[in-house]
C-alpha atoms as one frame of an Amber mdcrd trajectory, in Angstrom:
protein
   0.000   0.000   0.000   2.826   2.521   0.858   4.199   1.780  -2.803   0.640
   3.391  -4.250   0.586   6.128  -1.936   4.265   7.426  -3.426   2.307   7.897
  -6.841   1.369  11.798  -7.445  -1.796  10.680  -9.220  -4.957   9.627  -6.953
  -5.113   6.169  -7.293  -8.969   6.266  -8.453  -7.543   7.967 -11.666  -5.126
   5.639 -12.071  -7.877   2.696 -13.103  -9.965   4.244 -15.307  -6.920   5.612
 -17.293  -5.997   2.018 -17.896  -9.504   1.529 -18.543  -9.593   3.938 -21.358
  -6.335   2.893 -22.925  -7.544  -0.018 -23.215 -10.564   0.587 -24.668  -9.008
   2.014 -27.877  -9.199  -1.720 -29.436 -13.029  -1.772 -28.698 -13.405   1.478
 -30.813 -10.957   0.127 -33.797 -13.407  -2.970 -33.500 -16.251  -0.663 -33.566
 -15.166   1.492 -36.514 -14.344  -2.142 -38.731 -18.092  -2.830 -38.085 -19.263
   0.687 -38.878 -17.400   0.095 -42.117 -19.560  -3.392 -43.020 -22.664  -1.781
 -41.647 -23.068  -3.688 -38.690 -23.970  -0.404 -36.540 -27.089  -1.842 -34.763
 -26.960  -1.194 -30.906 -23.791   1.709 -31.490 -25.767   4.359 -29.498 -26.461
   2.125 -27.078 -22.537   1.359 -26.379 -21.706   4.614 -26.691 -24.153   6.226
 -24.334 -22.834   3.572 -21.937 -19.422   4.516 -22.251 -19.794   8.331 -22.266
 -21.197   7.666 -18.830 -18.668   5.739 -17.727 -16.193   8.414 -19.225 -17.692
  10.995 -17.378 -17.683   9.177 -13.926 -13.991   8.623 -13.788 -13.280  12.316
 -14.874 -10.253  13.852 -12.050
């Protein structure tokens, strides 16, 4: 626990940071299947991850 502390960041940014780097392959996948039409259910996604977005803001 003291190693965590050390970092300058708060820790609770820390995760969702990770979170959103990693998302970058969902919204490569996402564009692909924009490109062959397959948008069905897009708003849905994205209105879920806006939210998300905007909980985790520091």
């Amino acid at each position: 626990m003291k190693e965590l502390n050390k970092k300058k960041e708060p820790i609770g940014c820390a995760i969702p940071m990770a979170f959103l780097l990693g998302s970058h392959q969902l919204v490569a996948d996402l564009r692909v299947q924009r490109k062959f039409g397959m948008i069905e259910g897009m708003k849905d996604w994205w209105n879920k991850y806006s939210s998300i977005k905007s909980r985790w803001r520091c």
